[in-house]
mmCIF file of C-alpha atoms and ligand atoms in Angstrom:
data_model
loop_
_atom_site.group_PDB
_atom_site.id
_atom_site.type_symbol
_atom_site.label_atom_id
_atom_site.label_comp_id
_atom_site.label_asym_id
_atom_site.label_seq_id
_atom_site.Cartn_x
_atom_site.Cartn_y
_atom_site.Cartn_z
ATOM 1 C CA UNK A 44 -12.103 236.716 74.075
ATOM 2 C CA UNK A 45 -10.391 238.605 71.328
ATOM 3 C CA UNK A 46 -10.623 238.356 67.598
ATOM 4 C CA UNK A 47 -10.230 240.350 64.470
ATOM 5 C CA UNK A 48 -6.452 240.216 64.195
ATOM 6 C CA UNK A 49 -5.539 239.611 60.588
ATOM 7 C CA UNK A 50 -2.719 237.146 59.983
ATOM 8 C CA UNK A 51 -0.510 238.079 57.077
ATOM 9 C CA UNK A 52 1.813 236.091 54.923
ATOM 10 C CA UNK A 53 5.383 237.389 54.469
ATOM 11 C CA UNK A 54 5.937 239.604 51.488
ATOM 12 C CA UNK A 55 7.578 236.864 49.410
ATOM 13 C CA UNK A 56 4.676 234.461 50.011
ATOM 14 C CA UNK A 57 1.746 233.850 47.671
ATOM 15 C CA UNK A 58 0.110 237.000 46.304
ATOM 16 C CA UNK A 59 -3.289 235.696 47.369
ATOM 17 C CA UNK A 60 -2.270 236.113 50.988
ATOM 18 C CA UNK A 61 -0.464 239.431 50.665
ATOM 19 C CA UNK A 62 -2.100 242.174 52.730
ATOM 20 C CA UNK A 63 -3.247 245.372 51.106
ATOM 21 C CA UNK A 64 -5.350 248.414 51.767
ATOM 22 C CA UNK A 65 -8.124 250.445 50.207
ATOM 23 C CA UNK A 66 -8.136 253.945 51.708
ATOM 24 C CA UNK A 67 -7.995 253.390 55.518
ATOM 25 C CA UNK A 68 -9.216 249.805 55.278
ATOM 26 C CA UNK A 69 -6.559 247.165 55.866
ATOM 27 C CA UNK A 70 -7.228 243.794 54.304
ATOM 28 C CA UNK A 71 -5.309 240.715 55.377
ATOM 29 C CA UNK A 72 -5.429 239.087 51.946
ATOM 30 C CA UNK A 73 -6.946 239.279 48.466
ATOM 31 C CA UNK A 74 -9.768 236.767 48.910
ATOM 32 C CA UNK A 75 -13.276 238.231 48.746
ATOM 33 C CA UNK A 76 -16.543 236.471 49.484
ATOM 34 C CA UNK A 77 -18.679 237.510 46.524
ATOM 35 C CA UNK A 78 -22.205 238.886 47.097
ATOM 36 C CA UNK A 79 -24.774 236.107 47.091
ATOM 37 C CA UNK A 80 -28.499 236.709 47.526
ATOM 38 C CA UNK A 81 -30.103 234.362 50.017
ATOM 39 C CA UNK A 82 -33.717 235.446 49.453
ATOM 40 C CA UNK A 83 -34.380 234.612 53.073
ATOM 41 C CA UNK A 84 -35.314 237.956 54.606
ATOM 42 C CA UNK A 85 -38.752 239.192 55.581
ATOM 43 C CA UNK A 86 -39.493 242.851 54.878
ATOM 44 C CA UNK A 87 -35.767 243.313 54.259
ATOM 45 C CA UNK A 88 -34.696 242.447 57.835
ATOM 46 C CA UNK A 89 -31.524 240.457 58.441
ATOM 47 C CA UNK A 90 -32.359 237.308 60.430
ATOM 48 C CA UNK A 91 -30.801 234.191 61.960
ATOM 49 C CA UNK A 92 -30.118 232.679 58.539
ATOM 50 C CA UNK A 93 -28.009 235.649 57.486
ATOM 51 C CA UNK A 94 -26.236 235.760 60.833
ATOM 52 C CA UNK A 95 -25.269 232.081 60.581
ATOM 53 C CA UNK A 96 -24.460 232.266 56.854
ATOM 54 C CA UNK A 97 -22.478 235.516 56.849
ATOM 55 C CA UNK A 98 -21.173 234.902 60.364
ATOM 56 C CA UNK A 99 -19.420 231.680 59.393
ATOM 57 C CA UNK A 100 -18.052 233.281 56.225
ATOM 58 C CA UNK A 101 -16.656 236.119 58.362
ATOM 59 C CA UNK A 102 -14.458 233.634 60.249
ATOM 60 C CA UNK A 103 -13.414 231.918 57.029
ATOM 61 C CA UNK A 104 -10.040 233.593 56.602
ATOM 62 C CA UNK A 105 -11.163 235.707 53.617
ATOM 63 C CA UNK A 106 -9.869 239.274 53.631
ATOM 64 C CA UNK A 107 -13.232 240.778 52.714
ATOM 65 C CA UNK A 108 -16.840 239.672 52.653
ATOM 66 C CA UNK A 109 -19.474 241.539 50.676
ATOM 67 C CA UNK A 110 -23.112 240.958 51.562
ATOM 68 C CA UNK A 111 -25.722 240.077 49.011
ATOM 69 C CA UNK A 112 -27.387 242.973 47.168
ATOM 70 C CA UNK A 113 -29.167 244.993 49.843
ATOM 71 C CA UNK A 114 -32.108 246.968 48.479
ATOM 72 C CA UNK A 115 -32.144 250.712 49.072
ATOM 73 C CA UNK A 116 -35.948 250.842 48.852
ATOM 74 C CA UNK A 117 -38.644 248.139 48.984
ATOM 75 C CA UNK A 118 -39.154 248.224 45.193
ATOM 76 C CA UNK A 119 -35.406 247.664 44.805
ATOM 77 C CA UNK A 120 -35.658 244.088 46.037
ATOM 78 C CA UNK A 121 -35.381 241.241 43.557
ATOM 79 C CA UNK A 122 -37.621 238.854 45.483
ATOM 80 C CA UNK A 123 -39.631 239.471 48.657
ATOM 81 C CA UNK A 124 -36.754 237.701 50.464
ATOM 82 C CA UNK A 125 -34.056 240.272 49.639
ATOM 83 C CA UNK A 126 -32.301 242.186 52.378
ATOM 84 C CA UNK A 127 -32.997 245.903 52.704
ATOM 85 C CA UNK A 128 -31.634 248.998 54.375
ATOM 86 C CA UNK A 129 -34.346 251.535 53.693
ATOM 87 C CA UNK A 130 -35.322 252.009 57.339
ATOM 88 C CA UNK A 131 -33.405 252.834 60.525
ATOM 89 C CA UNK A 132 -35.122 249.854 62.133
ATOM 90 C CA UNK A 133 -33.129 247.565 59.806
ATOM 91 C CA UNK A 134 -29.737 248.765 61.087
ATOM 92 C CA UNK A 135 -29.778 246.612 64.191
ATOM 93 C CA UNK A 136 -29.555 243.272 62.415
ATOM 94 C CA UNK A 137 -26.486 244.335 60.442
ATOM 95 C CA UNK A 138 -24.923 245.781 63.589
ATOM 96 C CA UNK A 139 -25.196 242.412 65.271
ATOM 97 C CA UNK A 140 -23.503 240.733 62.298
ATOM 98 C CA UNK A 141 -20.677 243.277 62.266
ATOM 99 C CA UNK A 142 -20.160 242.894 66.025
ATOM 100 C CA UNK A 143 -19.933 239.125 65.577
ATOM 101 C CA UNK A 144 -17.425 239.460 62.733
ATOM 102 C CA UNK A 145 -15.248 241.900 64.709
ATOM 103 C CA UNK A 146 -15.302 239.831 67.853
ATOM 104 C CA UNK A 147 -14.553 236.465 66.315
ATOM 105 C CA UNK A 148 -13.144 237.052 62.854
ATOM 106 C CA UNK A 149 -10.685 239.127 60.874
ATOM 107 C CA UNK A 150 -12.647 239.367 57.642
ATOM 108 C CA UNK A 151 -13.579 242.941 56.845
ATOM 109 C CA UNK A 152 -17.211 243.565 56.039
ATOM 110 C CA UNK A 153 -18.613 245.168 52.903
ATOM 111 C CA UNK A 154 -22.213 245.760 51.904
ATOM 112 C CA UNK A 155 -23.500 245.668 48.358
ATOM 113 C CA UNK A 156 -26.167 248.330 47.803
ATOM 114 C CA UNK A 157 -28.461 247.838 44.875
ATOM 115 C CA UNK A 158 -31.786 248.402 43.191
ATOM 116 C CA UNK A 159 -33.307 245.557 41.202
ATOM 117 C CA UNK A 160 -35.078 247.756 38.623
ATOM 118 C CA UNK A 161 -36.935 245.744 35.973
ATOM 119 C CA UNK A 162 -35.687 242.439 37.427
ATOM 120 C CA UNK A 163 -37.509 242.992 40.720
ATOM 121 C CA UNK A 164 -40.789 241.622 42.019
ATOM 122 C CA UNK A 165 -40.047 237.980 41.249
ATOM 123 C CA UNK A 166 -40.305 234.827 43.297
ATOM 124 C CA UNK A 167 -37.220 233.303 44.928
ATOM 125 C CA UNK A 168 -34.840 231.481 42.575
ATOM 126 C CA UNK A 169 -36.004 228.130 43.937
ATOM 127 C CA UNK A 170 -39.552 229.076 42.841
ATOM 128 C CA UNK A 171 -38.334 229.990 39.347
ATOM 129 C CA UNK A 172 -37.999 233.785 39.584
ATOM 130 C CA UNK A 173 -41.523 234.260 38.250
ATOM 131 C CA UNK A 174 -43.019 237.762 38.068
ATOM 132 C CA UNK A 175 -45.176 238.411 41.132
ATOM 133 C CA UNK A 176 -48.428 240.291 40.750
ATOM 134 C CA UNK A 177 -49.287 242.780 43.460
ATOM 135 C CA UNK A 178 -51.878 240.313 44.819
ATOM 136 C CA UNK A 179 -49.101 237.751 45.227
ATOM 137 C CA UNK A 180 -46.890 240.201 47.136
ATOM 138 C CA UNK A 181 -45.256 241.856 44.109
ATOM 139 C CA UNK A 182 -44.750 245.559 43.423
ATOM 140 C CA UNK A 183 -44.364 248.144 40.665
ATOM 141 C CA UNK A 184 -40.967 247.832 38.985
ATOM 142 C CA UNK A 185 -38.816 250.629 37.604
ATOM 143 C CA UNK A 186 -36.321 250.804 34.768
ATOM 144 C CA UNK A 187 -34.673 253.275 32.411
ATOM 145 C CA UNK A 188 -37.294 252.472 29.743
ATOM 146 C CA UNK A 189 -40.419 250.384 29.294
ATOM 147 C CA UNK A 190 -38.644 247.220 28.165
ATOM 148 C CA UNK A 191 -39.658 244.091 30.033
ATOM 149 C CA UNK A 192 -37.325 241.229 30.865
ATOM 150 C CA UNK A 193 -38.645 238.467 28.581
ATOM 151 C CA UNK A 194 -41.558 236.677 30.213
ATOM 152 C CA UNK A 195 -41.869 239.158 33.046
ATOM 153 C CA UNK A 196 -44.011 242.226 33.693
ATOM 154 C CA UNK A 197 -43.382 245.610 32.132
ATOM 155 C CA UNK A 198 -41.412 248.194 34.128
ATOM 156 C CA UNK A 199 -42.382 251.839 34.578
ATOM 157 C CA UNK A 200 -39.751 254.201 33.158
ATOM 158 C CA UNK A 201 -38.383 256.091 36.145
ATOM 159 C CA UNK A 202 -38.927 259.874 35.974
ATOM 160 C CA UNK A 203 -36.599 262.617 37.234
ATOM 161 C CA UNK A 204 -38.337 262.833 40.590
ATOM 162 C CA UNK A 205 -38.018 259.076 40.978
ATOM 163 C CA UNK A 206 -34.336 259.233 40.077
ATOM 164 C CA UNK A 207 -33.727 261.886 42.730
ATOM 165 C CA UNK A 208 -35.592 259.721 45.249
ATOM 166 C CA UNK A 209 -33.539 256.612 44.393
ATOM 167 C CA UNK A 210 -30.319 258.625 44.653
ATOM 168 C CA UNK A 211 -31.430 259.811 48.100
ATOM 169 C CA UNK A 212 -32.291 256.197 49.018
ATOM 170 C CA UNK A 213 -28.750 255.082 48.113
ATOM 171 C CA UNK A 214 -27.315 257.853 50.306
ATOM 172 C CA UNK A 215 -29.595 257.071 53.241
ATOM 173 C CA UNK A 216 -28.687 253.382 52.986
ATOM 174 C CA UNK A 217 -24.984 254.323 52.912
ATOM 175 C CA UNK A 218 -25.374 256.356 56.116
ATOM 176 C CA UNK A 219 -27.159 253.445 57.775
ATOM 177 C CA UNK A 220 -24.442 251.065 56.585
ATOM 178 C CA UNK A 221 -21.868 253.301 58.268
ATOM 179 C CA UNK A 222 -23.911 253.321 61.458
ATOM 180 C CA UNK A 223 -24.093 249.525 61.347
ATOM 181 C CA UNK A 224 -20.289 249.432 61.117
ATOM 182 C CA UNK A 225 -19.640 248.303 57.549
ATOM 183 C CA UNK A 226 -16.112 248.903 56.260
ATOM 184 C CA UNK A 227 -16.851 249.162 52.528
ATOM 185 C CA UNK A 228 -19.691 249.741 50.069
ATOM 186 C CA UNK A 229 -20.007 248.065 46.721
ATOM 187 C CA UNK A 230 -22.567 249.656 44.398
ATOM 188 C CA UNK A 231 -24.330 247.107 42.247
ATOM 189 C CA UNK A 232 -24.275 248.485 38.698
ATOM 190 C CA UNK A 233 -24.372 245.088 36.982
ATOM 191 C CA UNK A 234 -26.626 242.187 35.955
ATOM 192 C CA UNK A 235 -29.438 244.151 34.268
ATOM 193 C CA UNK A 236 -30.689 245.847 37.435
ATOM 194 C CA UNK A 237 -31.695 249.516 37.663
ATOM 195 C CA UNK A 238 -28.270 251.139 37.247
ATOM 196 C CA UNK A 239 -27.259 248.779 34.443
ATOM 197 C CA UNK A 240 -30.587 249.504 32.697
ATOM 198 C CA UNK A 241 -29.367 253.078 32.201
ATOM 199 C CA UNK A 242 -25.943 252.025 30.916
ATOM 200 C CA UNK A 243 -27.016 249.410 28.382
ATOM 201 C CA UNK A 244 -28.286 250.756 25.051
ATOM 202 C CA UNK A 245 -30.463 247.647 24.845
ATOM 203 C CA UNK A 246 -32.444 248.740 27.901
ATOM 204 C CA UNK A 247 -32.132 252.508 27.737
ATOM 205 C CA UNK A 248 -34.218 254.120 25.013
ATOM 206 C CA UNK A 249 -34.772 257.421 26.783
ATOM 207 C CA UNK A 250 -34.859 260.662 24.884
ATOM 208 C CA UNK A 251 -33.967 262.921 27.818
ATOM 209 C CA UNK A 252 -30.516 263.825 29.190
ATOM 210 C CA UNK A 253 -30.202 260.272 30.580
ATOM 211 C CA UNK A 254 -30.481 258.387 27.292
ATOM 212 C CA UNK A 255 -28.835 258.264 23.898
ATOM 213 C CA UNK A 256 -25.107 258.930 24.024
ATOM 214 C CA UNK A 257 -22.775 257.012 26.319
ATOM 215 C CA UNK A 258 -22.239 260.187 28.318
ATOM 216 C CA UNK A 259 -26.000 260.533 28.841
ATOM 217 C CA UNK A 260 -26.481 256.877 29.731
ATOM 218 C CA UNK A 261 -23.744 257.117 32.381
ATOM 219 C CA UNK A 262 -25.277 260.257 33.911
ATOM 220 C CA UNK A 263 -27.655 258.625 36.422
ATOM 221 C CA UNK A 264 -25.194 255.885 37.494
ATOM 222 C CA UNK A 265 -22.509 258.531 38.073
ATOM 223 C CA UNK A 266 -24.993 260.767 39.903
ATOM 224 C CA UNK A 267 -25.678 257.906 42.318
ATOM 225 C CA UNK A 268 -21.981 257.176 42.743
ATOM 226 C CA UNK A 269 -21.106 260.812 43.429
ATOM 227 C CA UNK A 270 -23.887 261.160 46.005
ATOM 228 C CA UNK A 271 -22.957 257.943 47.820
ATOM 229 C CA UNK A 272 -19.272 258.920 47.827
ATOM 230 C CA UNK A 273 -20.262 262.163 49.576
ATOM 231 C CA UNK A 274 -22.515 260.393 52.083
ATOM 232 C CA UNK A 275 -19.892 257.752 53.002
ATOM 233 C CA UNK A 276 -16.851 258.581 55.172
ATOM 234 C CA UNK A 277 -13.812 259.658 53.160
ATOM 235 C CA UNK A 278 -11.611 256.995 54.775
ATOM 236 C CA UNK A 279 -13.905 254.133 53.754
ATOM 237 C CA UNK A 280 -13.681 252.628 50.270
ATOM 238 C CA UNK A 281 -16.408 252.260 47.651
ATOM 239 C CA UNK A 282 -16.229 249.851 44.735
ATOM 240 C CA UNK A 283 -18.600 249.320 41.837
ATOM 241 C CA UNK A 284 -19.673 246.004 40.365
ATOM 242 C CA UNK A 285 -20.213 246.280 36.643
ATOM 243 C CA UNK A 286 -21.280 244.004 33.869
ATOM 244 C CA UNK A 287 -18.247 244.575 31.664
ATOM 245 C CA UNK A 288 -20.232 243.360 28.658
ATOM 246 C CA UNK A 289 -23.836 242.430 27.887
ATOM 247 C CA UNK A 290 -22.629 239.546 25.696
ATOM 248 C CA UNK A 291 -25.254 240.695 23.178
ATOM 249 C CA UNK A 292 -24.616 242.332 19.813
ATOM 250 C CA UNK A 293 -25.318 246.060 20.049
ATOM 251 C CA UNK A 294 -25.239 246.033 23.852
ATOM 252 C CA UNK A 295 -22.948 247.484 26.520
ATOM 253 C CA UNK A 296 -19.375 246.439 25.805
ATOM 254 C CA UNK A 297 -15.894 246.492 27.320
ATOM 255 C CA UNK A 298 -14.971 249.819 25.628
ATOM 256 C CA UNK A 299 -17.977 251.426 27.353
ATOM 257 C CA UNK A 300 -16.992 249.881 30.679
ATOM 258 C CA UNK A 301 -13.532 251.399 30.373
ATOM 259 C CA UNK A 302 -14.999 254.872 29.826
ATOM 260 C CA UNK A 303 -17.374 254.330 32.766
ATOM 261 C CA UNK A 304 -14.556 253.076 35.012
ATOM 262 C CA UNK A 305 -12.426 256.137 34.175
ATOM 263 C CA UNK A 306 -15.290 258.431 35.182
ATOM 264 C CA UNK A 307 -15.833 256.459 38.391
ATOM 265 C CA UNK A 308 -12.142 256.581 39.233
ATOM 266 C CA UNK A 309 -12.149 260.368 38.803
ATOM 267 C CA UNK A 310 -14.988 260.535 41.358
ATOM 268 C CA UNK A 311 -13.124 258.456 43.945
ATOM 269 C CA UNK A 312 -14.073 254.884 43.132
ATOM 270 C CA UNK A 313 -11.610 252.475 44.751
ATOM 271 C CA UNK A 314 -12.125 249.343 42.689
ATOM 272 C CA UNK A 315 -14.173 247.823 39.888
ATOM 273 C CA UNK A 316 -15.521 244.300 40.178
ATOM 274 C CA UNK A 317 -15.777 242.906 36.658
ATOM 275 C CA UNK A 318 -18.817 240.708 36.289
ATOM 276 C CA UNK A 319 -20.774 240.383 33.049
ATOM 277 C CA UNK A 320 -24.236 239.819 31.576
ATOM 278 C CA UNK A 321 -27.715 239.924 33.056
ATOM 279 C CA UNK A 322 -29.659 241.975 30.519
ATOM 280 C CA UNK A 323 -31.580 239.073 29.033
ATOM 281 C CA UNK A 324 -31.647 235.376 28.214
ATOM 282 C CA UNK A 325 -30.372 236.011 24.669
ATOM 283 C CA UNK A 326 -26.873 236.658 26.048
ATOM 284 C CA UNK A 327 -24.269 234.240 24.775
ATOM 285 C CA UNK A 328 -21.721 233.655 27.540
ATOM 286 C CA UNK A 329 -18.653 231.461 26.987
ATOM 287 C CA UNK A 330 -18.657 230.145 30.544
ATOM 288 C CA UNK A 331 -15.487 228.461 31.788
ATOM 289 C CA UNK A 332 -12.766 228.827 34.419
ATOM 290 C CA UNK A 333 -11.695 232.493 34.840
ATOM 291 C CA UNK A 334 -14.026 233.508 31.988
ATOM 292 C CA UNK A 335 -14.529 237.028 33.312
ATOM 293 C CA UNK A 336 -10.946 237.650 34.492
ATOM 294 C CA UNK A 337 -9.830 239.126 31.132
ATOM 295 C CA UNK A 338 -12.333 241.959 31.694
ATOM 296 C CA UNK A 339 -10.823 242.738 35.101
ATOM 297 C CA UNK A 340 -7.408 242.678 33.422
ATOM 298 C CA UNK A 341 -8.406 245.080 30.647
ATOM 299 C CA UNK A 342 -10.015 247.562 33.055
ATOM 300 C CA UNK A 343 -6.973 247.429 35.366
ATOM 301 C CA UNK A 344 -4.604 247.973 32.461
ATOM 302 C CA UNK A 345 -6.571 250.722 30.682
ATOM 303 C CA UNK A 346 -7.878 252.645 33.675
ATOM 304 C CA UNK A 347 -5.174 251.995 36.263
ATOM 305 C CA UNK A 348 -7.708 251.204 38.961
ATOM 306 C CA UNK A 349 -7.806 248.226 41.336
ATOM 307 C CA UNK A 350 -9.982 245.426 40.002
ATOM 308 C CA UNK A 351 -11.702 242.372 41.409
ATOM 309 C CA UNK A 352 -11.962 239.279 39.241
ATOM 310 C CA UNK A 353 -14.974 237.018 39.706
ATOM 311 C CA UNK A 354 -16.549 234.049 37.989
ATOM 312 C CA UNK A 355 -15.616 230.398 38.131
ATOM 313 C CA UNK A 356 -12.431 230.886 40.094
ATOM 314 C CA UNK A 357 -12.484 227.723 42.114
ATOM 315 C CA UNK A 358 -8.884 226.558 42.625
ATOM 316 C CA UNK A 359 -6.191 228.297 44.707
ATOM 317 C CA UNK A 360 -3.742 228.141 41.780
ATOM 318 C CA UNK A 361 -6.252 229.902 39.533
ATOM 319 C CA UNK A 362 -6.744 232.657 42.090
ATOM 320 C CA UNK A 363 -2.987 233.035 42.470
ATOM 321 C CA UNK A 364 -2.590 233.150 38.688
ATOM 322 C CA UNK A 365 -5.117 235.996 38.395
ATOM 323 C CA UNK A 366 -2.991 238.030 40.799
ATOM 324 C CA UNK A 367 0.502 237.118 39.610
ATOM 325 C CA UNK A 368 -0.439 237.772 35.992
ATOM 326 C CA UNK A 369 -1.710 241.206 37.010
ATOM 327 C CA UNK A 370 -5.299 240.574 35.945
ATOM 328 C CA UNK A 371 -6.741 241.855 39.214
ATOM 329 C CA UNK A 372 -5.950 242.974 42.753
ATOM 330 C CA UNK A 373 -8.686 240.878 44.382
ATOM 331 C CA UNK A 374 -10.311 237.563 43.655
ATOM 332 C CA UNK A 375 -13.985 237.143 44.538
ATOM 333 C CA UNK A 376 -15.427 233.685 45.030
ATOM 334 C CA UNK A 377 -19.116 232.900 45.145
ATOM 335 C CA UNK A 378 -20.241 229.332 44.786
ATOM 336 C CA UNK A 379 -16.842 227.902 45.773
ATOM 337 C CA UNK A 380 -17.244 229.590 49.177
ATOM 338 C CA UNK A 381 -20.729 228.140 49.654
ATOM 339 C CA UNK A 382 -19.411 224.722 48.737
ATOM 340 C CA UNK A 383 -16.389 225.035 50.970
ATOM 341 C CA UNK A 384 -16.544 227.929 53.452
ATOM 342 C CA UNK A 385 -13.001 227.046 54.586
ATOM 343 C CA UNK A 386 -11.654 227.664 51.077
ATOM 344 C CA UNK A 387 -9.189 230.337 52.321
ATOM 345 C CA UNK A 388 -7.702 227.958 54.931
ATOM 346 C CA UNK A 389 -7.230 225.247 52.345
ATOM 347 C CA UNK A 390 -5.809 227.690 49.816
ATOM 348 C CA UNK A 391 -3.328 228.954 52.409
ATOM 349 C CA UNK A 392 -2.225 225.399 53.128
ATOM 350 C CA UNK A 393 -1.901 224.596 49.432
ATOM 351 C CA UNK A 394 -0.050 227.764 48.436
ATOM 352 C CA UNK A 395 2.069 228.176 51.573
ATOM 353 C CA UNK A 396 0.273 231.254 52.906
ATOM 354 C CA UNK A 397 -1.210 232.085 56.265
ATOM 355 C CA UNK A 398 -4.628 233.215 57.259
ATOM 356 C CA UNK A 399 -6.803 233.788 60.267
ATOM 357 C CA UNK A 400 -8.303 231.022 62.397
ATOM 358 C CA UNK A 401 -10.616 231.974 65.258
ATOM 359 C CA UNK A 402 -9.127 230.852 68.596
ATOM 360 C CA UNK A 403 -11.918 228.316 68.998
ATOM 361 C CA UNK A 404 -10.710 226.577 65.839
ATOM 362 C CA UNK A 405 -6.935 226.951 66.356
ATOM 363 C CA UNK A 406 -6.559 223.240 66.840
ATOM 364 C CA UNK A 407 -7.926 222.557 63.389
ATOM 365 C CA UNK A 408 -4.886 224.235 61.812
ATOM 366 C CA UNK A 409 -2.825 221.560 60.029
ATOM 367 C CA UNK A 410 0.343 222.437 61.981
ATOM 368 C CA UNK A 411 -1.516 221.949 65.246
ATOM 369 C CA UNK A 412 -3.021 218.694 64.088
ATOM 370 C CA UNK A 413 0.345 217.405 62.915
ATOM 371 C CA UNK A 414 1.797 218.023 66.388
ATOM 372 C CA UNK A 415 -1.392 216.888 68.080
ATOM 373 C CA UNK A 416 -1.121 220.079 70.099
ATOM 374 C CA UNK A 417 -4.010 221.236 72.197
ATOM 375 C CA UNK A 418 -2.693 223.972 74.447
ATOM 376 C CA UNK A 419 -2.196 227.219 72.613
ATOM 377 C CA UNK A 420 -0.760 230.370 74.083
ATOM 378 C CA UNK A 421 -0.872 233.019 71.503
ATOM 379 C CA UNK A 422 -0.276 236.673 71.985
ATOM 380 C CA UNK A 423 -2.934 238.285 69.861
HETATM 381 C C1 FMN B 261 -26.747 232.167 45.108
HETATM 382 C C2 FMN B 261 -26.129 233.334 44.390
HETATM 383 C C3 FMN B 261 -26.595 234.611 44.650
HETATM 384 C C4 FMN B 261 -25.988 235.712 44.029
HETATM 385 N N1 FMN B 261 -26.367 236.988 44.377
HETATM 386 C C5 FMN B 261 -25.660 238.049 43.928
HETATM 387 C C6 FMN B 261 -25.888 239.350 44.439
HETATM 388 O O1 FMN B 261 -26.695 239.571 45.349
HETATM 389 N N2 FMN B 261 -25.160 240.368 43.901
HETATM 390 C C7 FMN B 261 -24.228 240.169 42.913
HETATM 391 O O2 FMN B 261 -23.602 241.126 42.458
HETATM 392 N N3 FMN B 261 -23.970 238.933 42.456
HETATM 393 C C8 FMN B 261 -24.637 237.876 42.949
HETATM 394 N N4 FMN B 261 -24.313 236.608 42.529
HETATM 395 C C9 FMN B 261 -23.178 236.440 41.603
HETATM 396 C C10 FMN B 261 -21.909 236.094 42.377
HETATM 397 O O3 FMN B 261 -21.515 237.153 43.229
HETATM 398 C C11 FMN B 261 -20.758 235.760 41.427
HETATM 399 O O4 FMN B 261 -20.477 236.893 40.642
HETATM 400 C C12 FMN B 261 -21.101 234.585 40.506
HETATM 401 O O5 FMN B 261 -21.675 233.526 41.229
HETATM 402 C C13 FMN B 261 -19.853 234.073 39.779
HETATM 403 O O6 FMN B 261 -18.860 233.710 40.706
HETATM 404 P P1 FMN B 261 -18.613 232.172 41.162
HETATM 405 O O7 FMN B 261 -18.353 231.378 39.913
HETATM 406 O O8 FMN B 261 -17.419 232.244 42.070
HETATM 407 O O9 FMN B 261 -19.840 231.706 41.874
HETATM 408 C C14 FMN B 261 -24.934 235.510 43.100
HETATM 409 C C15 FMN B 261 -24.521 234.211 42.823
HETATM 410 C C16 FMN B 261 -25.088 233.130 43.455
HETATM 411 C C17 FMN B 261 -24.562 231.753 43.163
#
């Protein structure tokens, strides 16, 4: 049994199926499975749910899959069901997933490393993301400043010792991710979690070297990035997911993101994924198809760095448009991939591209079905 051979579309085919690379990592196409928390782990360990869920998405024909936010320390989980990578004993589960993906798929595997900050210690989304007291299995939460997410418990402002510890946790998790076999790291600096709480002036009211000016507010996020870049092999890429705007007056905005992205690029960041929002319920988001793609476009144009567009990209033509109009280099899909895990196959058929089918599913390919073929000899 062999697997893991990417199938590429000729150069004049759809952009969505054009191969590319990030450092030494070769990607068969531009489709990315966006990180999606499953809140189904116990004590941070990857289990059968994740293996089935991520396993099937790794044979989906997407070029890259990025896991849900994986917590770098127990307090960095959002809910008690978040994945973690704070202990060597957690490596095994990821290793098994990576082995599966290599053996049967061609999708390259990324891990999103994150720390929930003030948005941690809540119940699973299907239980309403309610603050959990310590008696109910919750924990102390950390943030840049003592500003609670509305309706939730107050965070403890993280001190310098705590910041050094979290930075070390990110590095240790990166080393474990390498040992597990991941191809790429995405650092989660978006959605109001710990790193974003330093960036956003709405959440950061510190009066030390990590608060106040934009340069100060970027200091801790950049410190984490620099340390992870050093801990992660030089040939493997690292991207950063940002909230390009808070969508709140007086908050973090696109101009700030551009400055941040320039600093990240100078430190060896390989791409920026442009998400938005997450600081609080007062955000006013004009949700609609491709609503965040203009942010990816602006960052790509201003910073000259690869970008990933995400957010309500559901149709193959939309994804192709994002690429042909130069808005981004990659297109990440979240809910559309849950709804239809074969989205890349269908997009390839619709746009005239090619993508990977595992040998077990060869006969499902439309050309095979049209010919009613059932014996396949393919030199892989
Ligand atoms: C169930 C679910 C869980 C998510 N978990 C994460 C996560 O762990 N990390 C993250 O950066 N974004 C997370 N997101 C956001 C998605 O990655 C994506 O940015 C968002 O859903 C918009 O893209 P879409 O319209 O294609 O779904 C999650 C989204 C969903 C629907």
